[in-house]
């Protein structure tokens, strides 16, 4: 390749591979050639190939499946702008930010509720709602897909008294859950998201079709009403390679 | 342990280990017994022990060092509340949010600048500032420690014209960088943070004393002045086990 410094070499290779993926030489969902093959093909050392692949991983273009190799991601990385999402929800009469966001990227969103009704509340949500862990609380749990790729597991918990008054058991209609909470005077006025990253557990991995222990974002999202009461805790599990999270705010 | 369902078993074990760590039976920084030893000690199967350790990892109490075992983290997980940080900076005359945050947790903050002056700007920051990648731009790069544990690598880039006018080459004095930018009429009025997670590269791993490919947050933080011009891009690299990130905002 004629570029001497190693830094230049792996960056250049990452760029060539990115172009090849975008041209469709390595189609979305397919396996990349092994490091050994790439090393021969581009006459570069294995460490250079390895660092180039690390850059592609960092940019969400490929993922490593342990023991199977490096695969081109089926869909590009989704950027979730939490604040903009809320503004859009407020403006629209539609069903939610996830749909708008994916549609904008040319992806097809799909949401599959797999549980609506009382469910034992996990510790972090219980703490926020001020109930004992594993108390039965009104829950809505959903699997979210982009072009049939599993991208998010969302588990929303609402205090039982509010869930009953807002009648959340059926279709929540225009504006979704937040509009129904607003109808009974407990609409969200402030949001907080706490982001951690941890290894996926067995249930999560089964849905995400990934590897056990792959890193996932755990976003604990709390909606507060005008009095500062938490009216919903939503726990979002997302594979880290598939998402970036953007937040914006004014100074002061 | 007399608890039959596996779910109860691994949770209970996680709780016992957490208590043991907090009591000092397993001191901060030390290695935990192997899964095999723990399995014998508590008369539980290896998968139960494995899942209990996954809970402790998820909570930032322990970390796995590949090939070496499971270690008790030297310091507790730091929660970074981006919005509150900014409010505090605005109120205080001190040197920054990092110090205030750690002091509040009873940890000793330390910041070691290792580069102040022109440096080639990496791609994501270049794109935001509207310059070519690797252009020489005024940079301040710092290693940040909590109780001597490396916790953050911060690389701040400021457009050259602003850096010159604000005279950022020496000690930036009370209120730090943002106050000096405010002095010349370009104080930050809006912030954006974009969070991704990727494997650490060699330089980052050398500083963080971790394992190659350990997941790190890459937070790209942009400060905008009143006209919407980006006046600083700060790239923060943080080991995921060591931090949680909190954001808050009002609806609408």
Tab-separated table of N, CA and C in Angstrom, chain B residues 58-140:
chain	number	residue	atom	x	y	z
B	58	UNK	N	-22.181	-6.039	36.697
B	58	UNK	CA	-23.192	-5.087	36.218
B	58	UNK	C	-23.289	-3.900	37.167
B	59	UNK	N	-23.086	-4.147	38.444
B	59	UNK	CA	-23.195	-3.075	39.419
B	59	UNK	C	-21.867	-2.365	39.670
B	60	UNK	N	-20.854	-2.714	38.896
B	60	UNK	CA	-19.574	-2.005	38.985
B	60	UNK	C	-18.773	-2.350	40.226
B	61	UNK	N	-19.120	-3.448	40.904
B	61	UNK	CA	-18.389	-3.815	42.120
B	61	UNK	C	-17.118	-4.577	41.807
B	62	UNK	N	-17.163	-5.390	40.764
B	62	UNK	CA	-15.990	-6.174	40.370
B	62	UNK	C	-15.777	-6.032	38.872
B	63	UNK	N	-14.582	-6.400	38.421
B	63	UNK	CA	-14.306	-6.418	36.990
B	63	UNK	C	-13.558	-7.702	36.664
B	64	UNK	N	-13.684	-8.144	35.411
B	64	UNK	CA	-12.956	-9.325	34.986
B	64	UNK	C	-11.717	-8.869	34.229
B	65	UNK	N	-10.570	-9.391	34.596
B	65	UNK	CA	-9.380	-9.154	33.785
B	65	UNK	C	-9.083	-10.474	33.100
B	66	UNK	N	-9.206	-10.473	31.766
B	66	UNK	CA	-9.142	-11.729	31.021
B	66	UNK	C	-7.853	-12.474	31.337
B	67	UNK	N	-7.983	-13.745	31.663
B	67	UNK	CA	-6.821	-14.567	31.958
B	67	UNK	C	-6.286	-14.403	33.373
B	68	UNK	N	-6.791	-13.391	34.103
B	68	UNK	CA	-6.270	-13.164	35.454
B	68	UNK	C	-7.309	-13.409	36.541
B	69	UNK	N	-8.579	-13.288	36.203
B	69	UNK	CA	-9.613	-13.547	37.195
B	69	UNK	C	-10.505	-12.344	37.452
B	70	UNK	N	-11.269	-12.405	38.537
B	70	UNK	CA	-12.227	-11.349	38.882
B	70	UNK	C	-11.676	-10.534	40.044
B	71	UNK	N	-11.645	-9.208	39.885
B	71	UNK	CA	-11.064	-8.329	40.897
B	71	UNK	C	-12.115	-7.374	41.464
B	72	UNK	N	-12.005	-7.100	42.750
B	72	UNK	CA	-12.856	-6.094	43.372
B	72	UNK	C	-12.382	-4.723	42.887
B	73	UNK	N	-13.296	-3.918	42.386
B	73	UNK	CA	-12.889	-2.599	41.906
B	73	UNK	C	-12.355	-1.734	43.048
B	74	UNK	N	-11.315	-0.937	42.725
B	74	UNK	CA	-10.631	-0.134	43.737
B	74	UNK	C	-11.513	0.995	44.247
B	75	UNK	N	-12.360	1.508	43.374
B	75	UNK	CA	-13.234	2.611	43.777
B	75	UNK	C	-14.644	2.284	43.284
B	76	UNK	N	-15.656	2.820	43.965
B	76	UNK	CA	-17.029	2.557	43.528
B	76	UNK	C	-17.296	3.225	42.182
B	77	UNK	N	-18.386	2.843	41.535
B	77	UNK	CA	-18.760	3.446	40.265
B	77	UNK	C	-19.073	4.931	40.477
B	78	UNK	N	-18.585	5.765	39.571
B	78	UNK	CA	-18.811	7.211	39.670
B	78	UNK	C	-20.013	7.561	38.810
B	79	UNK	N	-20.980	8.267	39.392
B	79	UNK	CA	-22.111	8.715	38.581
B	79	UNK	C	-21.874	10.150	38.140
B	80	UNK	N	-21.875	10.347	36.837
B	80	UNK	CA	-21.611	11.657	36.243
B	80	UNK	C	-22.936	12.212	35.752
B	81	UNK	N	-23.404	13.286	36.381
B	81	UNK	CA	-24.658	13.921	35.963
B	81	UNK	C	-24.318	15.154	35.154
B	82	UNK	N	-24.316	15.000	33.832
B	82	UNK	CA	-23.794	16.028	32.938
B	82	UNK	C	-24.458	17.384	33.176
B	83	UNK	N	-25.749	17.409	33.357
B	83	UNK	CA	-26.447	18.689	33.479
B	83	UNK	C	-26.086	19.367	34.795
B	84	UNK	N	-26.135	18.597	35.885
B	84	UNK	CA	-25.774	19.140	37.190
B	84	UNK	C	-24.342	19.676	37.195
B	85	UNK	N	-23.436	18.943	36.500
B	85	UNK	CA	-22.040	19.382	36.408
B	85	UNK	C	-21.958	20.809	35.914
B	86	UNK	N	-22.697	21.086	34.848
B	86	UNK	CA	-22.631	22.400	34.233
B	86	UNK	C	-23.161	23.472	35.159
B	87	UNK	N	-24.234	23.139	35.887
B	87	UNK	CA	-24.796	24.105	36.830
B	87	UNK	C	-23.764	24.438	37.897
B	88	UNK	N	-23.078	23.391	38.344
B	88	UNK	CA	-22.082	23.581	39.388
B	88	UNK	C	-20.919	24.443	38.886
B	89	UNK	N	-20.458	24.158	37.657
B	89	UNK	CA	-19.379	24.965	37.080
B	89	UNK	C	-19.784	26.427	37.067
B	90	UNK	N	-21.023	26.679	36.659
B	90	UNK	CA	-21.501	28.052	36.542
B	90	UNK	C	-21.496	28.739	37.910
B	91	UNK	N	-21.859	27.981	38.952
B	91	UNK	CA	-21.954	28.564	40.291
B	91	UNK	C	-20.584	28.776	40.916
B	92	UNK	N	-19.703	27.880	40.639
B	92	UNK	CA	-18.444	27.877	41.381
B	92	UNK	C	-17.362	28.679	40.677
B	93	UNK	N	-16.377	29.084	41.426
B	93	UNK	CA	-15.223	29.737	40.824
B	93	UNK	C	-14.094	28.724	40.668
B	94	UNK	N	-14.328	27.512	41.132
B	94	UNK	CA	-13.297	26.471	41.158
B	94	UNK	C	-12.882	25.996	39.778
B	95	UNK	N	-12.155	24.902	39.750
B	95	UNK	CA	-11.531	24.457	38.530
B	95	UNK	C	-12.356	23.514	37.682
B	96	UNK	N	-13.456	22.970	38.201
B	96	UNK	CA	-14.224	22.107	37.311
B	96	UNK	C	-15.098	21.107	38.011
B	97	UNK	N	-15.929	20.459	37.209
B	97	UNK	CA	-16.957	19.560	37.707
B	97	UNK	C	-16.363	18.244	38.202
B	98	UNK	N	-15.340	17.763	37.511
B	98	UNK	CA	-14.733	16.479	37.868
B	98	UNK	C	-14.299	16.476	39.334
B	99	UNK	N	-13.614	17.553	39.753
B	99	UNK	CA	-13.127	17.656	41.132
B	99	UNK	C	-14.279	17.647	42.130
B	100	UNK	N	-15.304	18.465	41.855
B	100	UNK	CA	-16.438	18.593	42.769
B	100	UNK	C	-17.144	17.248	42.943
B	101	UNK	N	-17.326	16.569	41.805
B	101	UNK	CA	-18.034	15.302	41.775
B	101	UNK	C	-17.345	14.242	42.626
B	102	UNK	N	-16.035	14.114	42.415
B	102	UNK	CA	-15.295	13.080	43.134
B	102	UNK	C	-15.176	13.412	44.610
B	103	UNK	N	-14.956	14.695	44.917
B	103	UNK	CA	-14.815	15.091	46.310
B	103	UNK	C	-16.082	14.727	47.080
B	104	UNK	N	-17.228	14.982	46.436
B	104	UNK	CA	-18.531	14.660	47.024
B	104	UNK	C	-18.645	13.173	47.375
B	105	UNK	N	-17.988	12.322	46.570
B	105	UNK	CA	-18.047	10.872	46.808
B	105	UNK	C	-16.970	10.422	47.794
B	106	UNK	N	-16.178	11.368	48.315
B	106	UNK	CA	-15.102	11.002	49.230
B	106	UNK	C	-13.871	10.478	48.512
B	107	UNK	N	-13.786	10.720	47.209
B	107	UNK	CA	-12.622	10.284	46.437
B	107	UNK	C	-11.705	11.478	46.188
B	108	UNK	N	-10.425	11.210	45.995
B	108	UNK	CA	-9.461	12.281	45.742
B	108	UNK	C	-9.221	12.415	44.241
B	109	UNK	N	-9.633	13.548	43.669
B	109	UNK	CA	-9.442	13.751	42.227
B	109	UNK	C	-8.028	14.230	41.927
B	110	UNK	N	-7.528	13.829	40.760
B	110	UNK	CA	-6.239	14.349	40.302
B	110	UNK	C	-6.302	14.430	38.798
B	111	UNK	N	-5.773	15.515	38.242
B	111	UNK	CA	-5.808	15.722	36.809
B	111	UNK	C	-4.401	16.040	36.344
B	112	UNK	N	-3.886	15.267	35.388
B	112	UNK	CA	-2.516	15.463	34.894
B	112	UNK	C	-2.513	15.814	33.424
B	113	UNK	N	-2.347	17.112	33.117
B	113	UNK	CA	-2.249	17.483	31.699
B	113	UNK	C	-0.981	16.855	31.126
B	114	UNK	N	-1.094	16.206	29.964
B	114	UNK	CA	0.131	15.659	29.352
B	114	UNK	C	0.384	16.295	27.995
B	115	UNK	N	-0.532	17.154	27.556
B	115	UNK	CA	-0.294	17.896	26.318
B	115	UNK	C	-1.112	19.177	26.311
B	116	UNK	N	-0.457	20.326	26.102
B	116	UNK	CA	-1.158	21.602	25.911
B	116	UNK	C	-0.511	22.291	24.719
B	117	UNK	N	-1.268	22.472	23.646
B	117	UNK	CA	-0.718	23.109	22.445
B	117	UNK	C	-1.258	22.429	21.200
B	118	UNK	N	-0.710	22.788	20.036
B	118	UNK	CA	-1.228	22.236	18.783
B	118	UNK	C	-1.073	20.716	18.740
B	119	UNK	N	-2.117	20.040	18.235
B	119	UNK	CA	-2.085	18.584	18.065
B	119	UNK	C	-2.998	18.236	16.896
B	120	UNK	N	-2.689	17.124	16.180
B	120	UNK	CA	-3.561	16.721	15.068
B	120	UNK	C	-4.937	16.327	15.595
B	121	UNK	N	-5.983	16.885	15.009
B	121	UNK	CA	-7.336	16.664	15.518
B	121	UNK	C	-7.923	15.389	14.920
B	122	UNK	N	-8.512	14.516	15.757
B	122	UNK	CA	-9.088	13.278	15.215
B	122	UNK	C	-10.406	13.537	14.468
B	123	UNK	N	-10.800	12.553	13.653
B	123	UNK	CA	-11.929	12.731	12.728
B	123	UNK	C	-13.225	13.265	13.357
B	124	UNK	N	-13.716	12.659	14.454
B	124	UNK	CA	-15.026	13.123	14.935
B	124	UNK	C	-15.001	14.584	15.387
B	125	UNK	N	-13.890	15.004	16.016
B	125	UNK	CA	-13.785	16.396	16.466
B	125	UNK	C	-13.597	17.330	15.269
B	126	UNK	N	-12.822	16.874	14.277
B	126	UNK	CA	-12.576	17.681	13.068
B	126	UNK	C	-13.888	17.983	12.349
B	127	UNK	N	-14.732	16.962	12.243
B	127	UNK	CA	-16.010	17.120	11.555
B	127	UNK	C	-16.856	18.197	12.240
B	128	UNK	N	-16.860	18.171	13.562
B	128	UNK	CA	-17.679	19.139	14.308
B	128	UNK	C	-17.128	20.558	14.170
B	129	UNK	N	-15.783	20.696	14.227
B	129	UNK	CA	-15.188	22.033	14.131
B	129	UNK	C	-15.056	22.501	12.676
B	130	UNK	N	-15.364	21.611	11.727
B	130	UNK	CA	-15.322	22.007	10.311
B	130	UNK	C	-13.909	22.189	9.769
B	131	UNK	N	-12.986	21.334	10.234
B	131	UNK	CA	-11.624	21.359	9.692
B	131	UNK	C	-11.273	19.957	9.192
B	132	UNK	N	-10.162	19.856	8.445
B	132	UNK	CA	-9.718	18.545	7.963
B	132	UNK	C	-9.177	17.711	9.125
B	133	UNK	N	-9.428	16.418	9.089
B	133	UNK	CA	-8.846	15.502	10.080
B	133	UNK	C	-7.318	15.664	10.082
B	134	UNK	N	-6.744	15.637	11.265
B	134	UNK	CA	-5.288	15.739	11.470
B	134	UNK	C	-4.722	17.149	11.275
B	135	UNK	N	-5.590	18.149	11.014
B	135	UNK	CA	-5.146	19.541	11.089
B	135	UNK	C	-4.618	19.797	12.503
B	136	UNK	N	-3.592	20.636	12.624
B	136	UNK	CA	-3.096	20.981	13.961
B	136	UNK	C	-4.040	22.006	14.585
B	137	UNK	N	-4.617	21.623	15.717
B	137	UNK	CA	-5.589	22.467	16.405
B	137	UNK	C	-5.154	22.571	17.858
B	138	UNK	N	-5.501	23.680	18.518
B	138	UNK	CA	-5.138	23.812	19.926
B	138	UNK	C	-5.815	22.714	20.751
B	139	UNK	N	-5.012	21.973	21.501
B	139	UNK	CA	-5.541	20.834	22.259
B	139	UNK	C	-5.046	20.851	23.698
B	140	UNK	N	-5.888	20.386	24.582
B	140	UNK	CA	-5.480	20.124	25.971
B	140	UNK	C	-5.871	18.700	26.285
